[in-house]
Short mmCIF file of C-alpha atoms in Angstrom, two decimals:
data_model
loop_
_atom_site.label_atom_id
_atom_site.label_comp_id
_atom_site.label_asym_id
_atom_site.label_seq_id
_atom_site.Cartn_x
_atom_site.Cartn_y
_atom_site.Cartn_z
CA UNK A 1 -0.18 0.29 0.36
CA UNK A 2 1.51 3.41 -1.11
CA UNK A 3 -0.46 6.62 0.73
CA UNK A 4 0.13 10.23 0.14
CA UNK A 5 -0.55 13.14 2.19
CA UNK A 6 -0.43 16.80 0.53
CA UNK A 7 0.30 19.12 2.84
CA UNK A 8 0.29 22.85 3.62
CA UNK A 9 3.53 24.30 6.14
CA UNK A 10 5.72 27.07 6.43
CA UNK A 11 8.51 28.17 3.29
CA UNK A 12 11.26 28.67 6.51
CA UNK A 13 14.48 30.01 5.06
CA UNK A 14 13.08 29.84 1.17
CA UNK A 15 12.51 25.83 2.08
CA UNK A 16 9.48 23.91 0.87
CA UNK A 17 7.44 21.93 2.99
CA UNK A 18 6.44 18.19 1.77
CA UNK A 19 4.10 15.49 0.50
CA UNK A 20 4.70 12.46 2.53
CA UNK A 21 4.36 9.32 0.25
CA UNK A 22 4.36 5.98 1.74
CA UNK A 23 6.43 3.17 -0.28
CA UNK A 24 5.41 0.52 1.30
CA UNK A 25 6.98 -3.12 2.45
CA UNK A 26 7.33 -6.08 0.15
CA UNK A 27 4.97 -8.90 0.32
CA UNK A 28 4.72 -10.65 3.82
CA UNK A 29 7.06 -8.11 5.04
CA UNK A 30 6.62 -5.12 7.71
CA UNK A 31 9.01 -2.65 7.30
CA UNK A 32 10.95 -0.92 4.67
CA UNK A 33 14.08 1.08 4.83
CA UNK A 34 15.83 3.00 1.47
CA UNK A 35 19.54 1.51 0.51
CA UNK A 36 18.46 -1.22 3.13
CA UNK A 37 18.27 -5.29 2.32
CA UNK A 38 15.64 -5.80 -0.08
CA UNK A 39 15.54 -9.58 -1.02
CA UNK A 40 13.48 -8.89 -4.46
CA UNK A 41 16.38 -6.65 -6.09
CA UNK A 42 17.42 -9.53 -7.96
CA UNK A 43 18.98 -13.74 -7.25
CA UNK A 44 22.41 -14.54 -9.38
CA UNK A 45 22.08 -17.86 -10.81
CA UNK A 46 23.86 -19.17 -6.99
CA UNK A 47 22.48 -16.67 -5.67
CA UNK A 48 20.63 -16.56 -1.88
CA UNK A 49 19.71 -12.48 -1.99
CA UNK A 50 20.73 -9.33 -2.69
CA UNK A 51 21.03 -6.04 -0.92
CA UNK A 52 20.70 -3.02 -3.41
CA UNK A 53 22.59 0.29 -1.91
CA UNK A 54 22.84 2.94 -4.98
CA UNK A 55 21.37 3.39 -8.04
CA UNK A 56 22.11 5.68 -11.60
CA UNK A 57 19.50 7.66 -13.55
CA UNK A 58 18.87 4.59 -16.39
CA UNK A 59 18.32 2.38 -13.27
CA UNK A 60 21.08 0.44 -12.83
CA UNK A 61 21.25 -0.32 -9.12
CA UNK A 62 24.47 -1.66 -7.39
CA UNK A 63 24.74 -3.87 -3.90
CA UNK A 64 25.43 -6.58 -3.29
CA UNK A 65 24.24 -11.10 -3.46
CA UNK A 66 25.00 -14.08 -1.12
CA UNK A 67 25.92 -17.14 -2.08
CA UNK A 68 27.04 -20.34 -1.02
CA UNK A 69 30.99 -20.90 -1.68
CA UNK A 70 32.03 -24.61 -1.71
CA UNK A 71 35.97 -23.03 -1.79
CA UNK A 72 35.61 -21.25 1.45
CA UNK A 73 34.64 -21.74 5.27
CA UNK A 74 32.68 -17.95 5.08
CA UNK A 75 29.32 -18.97 3.76
CA UNK A 76 27.46 -17.97 2.54
CA UNK A 77 29.58 -14.93 1.24
CA UNK A 78 28.96 -11.86 -0.84
CA UNK A 79 30.17 -10.05 -3.56
CA UNK A 80 29.52 -6.98 -4.99
CA UNK A 81 27.01 -7.08 -7.59
CA UNK A 82 25.42 -4.85 -10.41
CA UNK A 83 21.45 -5.10 -10.88
CA UNK A 84 20.15 -4.09 -14.49
CA UNK A 85 17.46 -5.75 -16.22
CA UNK A 86 16.29 -7.75 -14.45
CA UNK A 87 20.04 -9.73 -14.45
CA UNK A 88 23.39 -9.79 -11.85
CA UNK A 89 26.46 -9.53 -12.76
CA UNK A 90 29.19 -10.47 -10.08
CA UNK A 91 31.55 -7.73 -9.74
CA UNK A 92 33.95 -10.26 -7.80
CA UNK A 93 36.15 -8.77 -5.15
CA UNK A 94 39.72 -7.17 -4.59
CA UNK A 95 42.51 -10.05 -4.50
CA UNK A 96 43.12 -12.07 -1.35
CA UNK A 97 39.75 -10.75 -0.34
CA UNK A 98 36.51 -12.68 0.61
CA UNK A 99 33.24 -9.87 0.38
CA UNK A 100 32.46 -7.34 -1.48
CA UNK A 101 29.80 -5.14 -1.46
CA UNK A 102 29.19 -1.81 -4.25
CA UNK A 103 27.93 1.26 -2.67
CA UNK A 104 27.12 4.01 -5.99
CA UNK A 105 27.52 3.78 -9.07
CA UNK A 106 27.02 7.16 -11.74
CA UNK A 107 25.86 8.01 -15.15
CA UNK A 108 28.87 5.63 -16.76
CA UNK A 109 28.54 2.40 -14.61
CA UNK A 110 31.31 2.89 -13.11
CA UNK A 111 30.97 1.52 -10.15
CA UNK A 112 32.88 2.23 -5.82
CA UNK A 113 32.79 0.35 -2.61
CA UNK A 114 34.58 -2.22 -1.04
CA UNK A 115 36.39 -5.33 -0.80
CA UNK A 116 37.15 -7.40 2.36
CA UNK A 117 38.26 -10.47 5.05
CA UNK A 118 34.42 -10.03 6.32
CA UNK A 119 31.28 -8.75 5.39
CA UNK A 120 30.88 -5.04 5.44
CA UNK A 121 34.29 -4.76 7.37
CA UNK A 122 36.09 -1.74 8.40
CA UNK A 123 38.93 -3.31 7.44
CA UNK A 124 38.64 -3.43 4.23
CA UNK A 125 40.08 -1.52 0.95
CA UNK A 126 38.23 1.08 -1.02
CA UNK A 127 37.56 -0.08 -5.01
CA UNK A 128 36.53 1.49 -8.36
CA UNK A 129 35.01 -0.58 -10.87
CA UNK A 130 33.60 -0.26 -14.54
CA UNK A 131 32.98 -3.12 -17.55
CA UNK A 132 36.57 -2.17 -19.08
CA UNK A 133 39.06 -2.13 -16.33
CA UNK A 134 37.02 -4.35 -13.38
CA UNK A 135 38.06 -3.96 -9.83
CA UNK A 136 40.64 -1.52 -8.74
CA UNK A 137 41.88 -0.58 -5.66
CA UNK A 138 42.00 3.11 -4.43
CA UNK A 139 44.59 3.18 -2.29
CA UNK A 140 44.72 4.72 1.13
CA UNK A 141 45.79 8.07 2.27
CA UNK A 142 49.37 5.98 4.15
CA UNK A 143 47.20 3.86 6.82
CA UNK A 144 45.78 -0.03 5.72
CA UNK A 145 42.35 0.50 5.40
CA UNK A 146 39.63 2.40 3.33
CA UNK A 147 35.98 2.18 2.13
CA UNK A 148 34.29 4.14 -1.07
CA UNK A 149 30.68 5.16 -0.37
CA UNK A 150 29.63 7.26 -3.86
CA UNK A 151 30.63 8.68 -7.55
CA UNK A 152 29.89 11.63 -9.27
CA UNK A 153 29.87 11.34 -12.93
CA UNK A 154 32.95 13.29 -13.25
CA UNK A 155 34.42 10.10 -11.29
CA UNK A 156 35.42 11.84 -8.07
CA UNK A 157 35.27 9.71 -5.27
CA UNK A 158 34.74 9.91 -1.09
CA UNK A 159 34.81 7.62 1.20
CA UNK A 160 37.04 7.50 4.21
CA UNK A 161 40.76 5.98 5.18
CA UNK A 162 43.10 4.71 7.39
CA UNK A 163 45.63 7.27 8.30
CA UNK A 164 49.61 6.02 8.42
CA UNK A 165 49.93 4.75 11.85
CA UNK A 166 52.22 7.09 14.17
CA UNK A 167 53.64 7.30 18.04
CA UNK A 168 50.28 9.27 18.78
CA UNK A 169 47.73 7.06 16.99
CA UNK A 170 46.83 4.27 15.15
CA UNK A 171 42.90 4.17 13.95
CA UNK A 172 42.52 7.64 12.85
CA UNK A 173 40.47 7.46 10.28
CA UNK A 174 39.95 10.85 7.76
CA UNK A 175 37.39 11.50 4.69
CA UNK A 176 38.68 12.02 1.41
CA UNK A 177 37.84 13.40 -2.43
CA UNK A 178 39.35 11.31 -4.95
CA UNK A 179 39.84 11.64 -8.95
CA UNK A 180 38.65 8.71 -11.00
CA UNK A 181 41.96 6.00 -11.20
CA UNK A 182 41.04 5.98 -14.95
CA UNK A 183 41.07 9.95 -15.62
CA UNK A 184 43.66 11.83 -16.39
CA UNK A 185 44.09 13.79 -12.82
CA UNK A 186 44.07 10.20 -11.33
CA UNK A 187 46.40 12.13 -7.78
CA UNK A 188 45.03 9.81 -5.59
CA UNK A 189 43.53 10.61 -2.33
CA UNK A 190 43.15 14.30 -1.45
CA UNK A 191 42.59 13.98 2.96
CA UNK A 192 39.99 16.06 3.83
CA UNK A 193 40.82 16.43 7.88
CA UNK A 194 38.32 16.60 9.98
CA UNK A 195 36.15 19.28 11.95
CA UNK A 196 38.25 18.13 15.69
CA UNK A 197 39.22 15.20 17.19
CA UNK A 198 40.24 11.63 15.24
CA UNK A 199 38.00 10.93 12.45
CA UNK A 200 35.45 11.81 9.68
CA UNK A 201 33.44 10.17 6.59
CA UNK A 202 32.65 10.77 3.29
CA UNK A 203 28.98 9.67 2.37
CA UNK A 204 27.63 11.63 -0.62
CA UNK A 205 29.07 14.11 -3.22
CA UNK A 206 27.40 15.84 -6.15
CA UNK A 207 28.28 17.50 -9.29
CA UNK A 208 30.56 19.56 -7.99
CA UNK A 209 32.48 17.53 -6.17
CA UNK A 210 31.37 18.48 -2.94
CA UNK A 211 31.68 15.95 -0.13
CA UNK A 212 29.11 15.91 2.91
CA UNK A 213 29.47 13.17 5.69
CA UNK A 214 30.33 13.40 9.42
CA UNK A 215 33.57 14.00 11.79
CA UNK A 216 34.20 14.48 15.27
CA UNK A 217 33.98 18.15 16.47
CA UNK A 218 37.14 17.14 19.62
CA UNK A 219 39.23 15.73 21.17
CA UNK A 220 37.01 15.29 24.37
CA UNK A 221 34.30 13.38 23.58
CA UNK A 222 32.79 11.21 20.99
CA UNK A 223 30.18 13.63 19.06
CA UNK A 224 30.07 13.80 15.76
CA UNK A 225 28.42 16.72 13.21
CA UNK A 226 27.46 16.69 9.73
CA UNK A 227 30.20 18.81 7.49
CA UNK A 228 30.27 19.75 4.25
CA UNK A 229 32.84 20.06 2.11
CA UNK A 230 33.42 22.76 -0.81
CA UNK A 231 36.72 22.67 -1.67
CA UNK A 232 37.78 24.75 0.35
CA UNK A 233 37.53 23.29 3.87
CA UNK A 234 35.26 21.57 6.15
CA UNK A 235 31.99 23.19 7.44
CA UNK A 236 30.46 22.09 10.42
CA UNK A 237 26.55 22.06 9.99
CA UNK A 238 26.27 21.72 13.51
CA UNK A 239 23.17 20.19 15.51
CA UNK A 240 19.33 21.59 16.43
CA UNK A 241 20.52 21.31 20.27
CA UNK A 242 23.78 22.71 20.01
CA UNK A 243 23.15 24.26 23.56
CA UNK A 244 22.54 20.87 25.03
CA UNK A 245 24.18 20.05 28.11
CA UNK A 246 23.84 16.49 27.11
CA UNK A 247 26.56 15.51 24.56
CA UNK A 248 24.37 12.74 22.83
CA UNK A 249 21.80 15.68 21.06
CA UNK A 250 24.68 17.72 20.02
CA UNK A 251 25.23 15.20 17.24
CA UNK A 252 24.42 14.92 13.61
CA UNK A 253 25.74 13.36 10.30
CA UNK A 254 25.19 13.89 7.19
CA UNK A 255 24.08 11.24 4.35
CA UNK A 256 22.70 13.24 1.10
CA UNK A 257 23.72 16.30 -0.61
CA UNK A 258 22.11 17.45 -4.45
CA UNK A 259 24.10 19.73 -7.16
CA UNK A 260 22.08 22.66 -5.33
CA UNK A 261 24.20 21.95 -2.04
CA UNK A 262 20.88 21.17 0.17
CA UNK A 263 22.22 18.66 2.85
CA UNK A 264 20.31 15.30 4.14
CA UNK A 265 21.04 13.43 7.15
CA UNK A 266 20.00 12.82 10.60
CA UNK A 267 20.46 15.42 14.15
CA UNK A 268 18.85 14.14 17.67
CA UNK A 269 16.53 16.46 20.29
CA UNK A 270 15.76 15.98 23.43
CA UNK A 271 13.30 13.18 24.09
CA UNK A 272 9.79 13.84 24.66
CA UNK A 273 8.51 11.25 26.33
CA UNK A 274 11.08 8.36 26.77
CA UNK A 275 8.52 5.33 27.58
CA UNK A 276 6.07 6.52 24.81
CA UNK A 277 7.64 8.21 21.89
CA UNK A 278 8.97 5.75 18.58
CA UNK A 279 11.75 7.92 18.17
CA UNK A 280 13.59 7.82 21.16
CA UNK A 281 16.55 6.06 21.06
CA UNK A 282 17.42 3.99 24.17
CA UNK A 283 19.66 4.42 27.39
CA UNK A 284 20.05 6.27 30.32
CA UNK A 285 19.94 9.58 28.28
CA UNK A 286 17.37 9.04 26.06
CA UNK A 287 16.95 11.37 22.55
CA UNK A 288 14.94 11.87 19.90
CA UNK A 289 16.61 10.97 16.42
CA UNK A 290 15.03 13.30 13.63
CA UNK A 291 15.89 13.32 9.95
CA UNK A 292 16.49 17.11 8.44
CA UNK A 293 17.69 19.42 5.71
CA UNK A 294 20.10 22.07 5.13
CA UNK A 295 19.91 24.96 3.36
CA UNK A 296 22.16 27.93 3.29
CA UNK A 297 23.53 27.89 6.84
CA UNK A 298 20.11 26.65 8.40
CA UNK A 299 19.26 23.51 9.92
CA UNK A 300 15.80 22.87 9.85
CA UNK A 301 14.12 19.01 11.46
CA UNK A 302 12.14 17.87 8.57
CA UNK A 303 9.23 16.95 10.64
CA UNK A 304 8.13 20.31 11.18
CA UNK A 305 8.00 20.82 7.34
CA UNK A 306 5.85 17.82 6.82
CA UNK A 307 2.17 19.33 8.45
CA UNK A 308 -0.38 17.25 9.18
CA UNK A 309 1.44 13.67 8.26
CA UNK A 310 3.22 14.25 11.97
CA UNK A 311 0.35 12.35 13.41
CA UNK A 312 1.10 9.28 11.35
CA UNK A 313 5.00 9.08 10.41
CA UNK A 314 7.69 10.58 12.21
CA UNK A 315 11.11 10.94 9.88
CA UNK A 316 13.97 10.08 11.98
CA UNK A 317 16.71 9.83 8.99
CA UNK A 318 16.97 11.36 5.55
CA UNK A 319 19.27 9.24 3.14
CA UNK A 320 19.15 10.86 -0.13
CA UNK A 321 18.26 14.55 -2.21
CA UNK A 322 18.14 14.63 -5.53
CA UNK A 323 18.20 17.91 -7.78
CA UNK A 324 14.21 18.38 -7.48
CA UNK A 325 14.17 18.13 -4.09
CA UNK A 326 13.11 14.90 -3.03
CA UNK A 327 14.21 13.18 -0.10
CA UNK A 328 14.48 9.14 0.54
CA UNK A 329 13.93 9.21 4.09
CA UNK A 330 13.17 6.82 7.23
CA UNK A 331 9.66 7.33 9.24
CA UNK A 332 8.41 5.36 11.86
CA UNK A 333 5.35 4.93 11.85
CA UNK A 334 3.71 6.25 14.94
CA UNK A 335 0.52 3.80 14.19
CA UNK A 336 2.07 0.32 13.72
CA UNK A 337 5.75 1.80 15.04
CA UNK A 338 7.71 -0.25 11.99
CA UNK A 339 10.24 1.43 10.08
CA UNK A 340 8.80 2.71 6.63
CA UNK A 341 10.50 3.96 3.45
CA UNK A 342 9.16 7.53 2.31
CA UNK A 343 9.39 9.89 -0.22
CA UNK A 344 8.90 13.69 0.28
CA UNK A 345 8.57 15.64 -2.27
CA UNK A 346 8.64 19.15 -2.39
CA UNK A 347 4.89 21.30 -2.61
CA UNK A 348 6.65 24.83 -2.64
CA UNK A 349 9.41 25.30 -5.78
CA UNK A 350 12.96 24.73 -4.77
CA UNK A 351 14.77 27.97 -5.81
CA UNK A 352 17.91 27.26 -7.51
CA UNK A 353 21.27 28.78 -5.99
#
């Protein structure tokens, strides 16, 4: 079942209100989440199930597929896979690795992801794949491991990489920006640094080669903030609870960006009712996770932009935003308590920059 809510709302900082479309669930399932395991994407001839993580403008999907392998004790295993027109292509693994996962594909069917010794392992190596090159190791920022999460149509890639170990740190991980390894400007990874602290992760990239993700903000605690990198440095996008005495509330993560530099992700607010609110994260200091959209210096809770649909849905994570301003998000159903994949479509025009 697909449900739609047509809503009015304010236009804070020229931001739209949104129509909420519930994208439904698979037969016999209760929940759905964007970019999560979806067992009907396709099965290889030897496959068990598959996951989809990225899609390009022609509808080609990438992710991974599980299968039983006679040659390994790690069974079932998963390989990066490309799903197109009802067929599934096994992209293989990097040399001496067992698992692989594809996270993003651009308009030229160039794919990025990571390959390692275990499922979704941080101890993996970032890869680039195309039909002409096969799977190529993207290298690192000096350490042993790296992961690639997004590629744009110019072939620029973002993700994260371990830095070279030093006397004071051995597990520092930074976001990177890298040109295509097969392009004329194949110069390797650029370290994007951090907002403070020891780690940052690049999660999405737009046509301008601007990157978003999240980073620690100091070396005192583990708080992270969403960041936007525009080529001139990393900008802290803040949170919706910057003055909170609870450090769990002052956090945010960016997961998507469009060509107008509108950013989406999630952040936290004080818990309204820790016992009955489905959006509350459990713990000794409960917090409420909310999806956000950021534009031109302002972060806004998407729950404030969907009008009467808040009676039914609580968007708690925005995963991606396209150039039409449509947002793919996860929402908690206030009726059933389950997670639902939803599409948020702007009602009022989103002005171009």
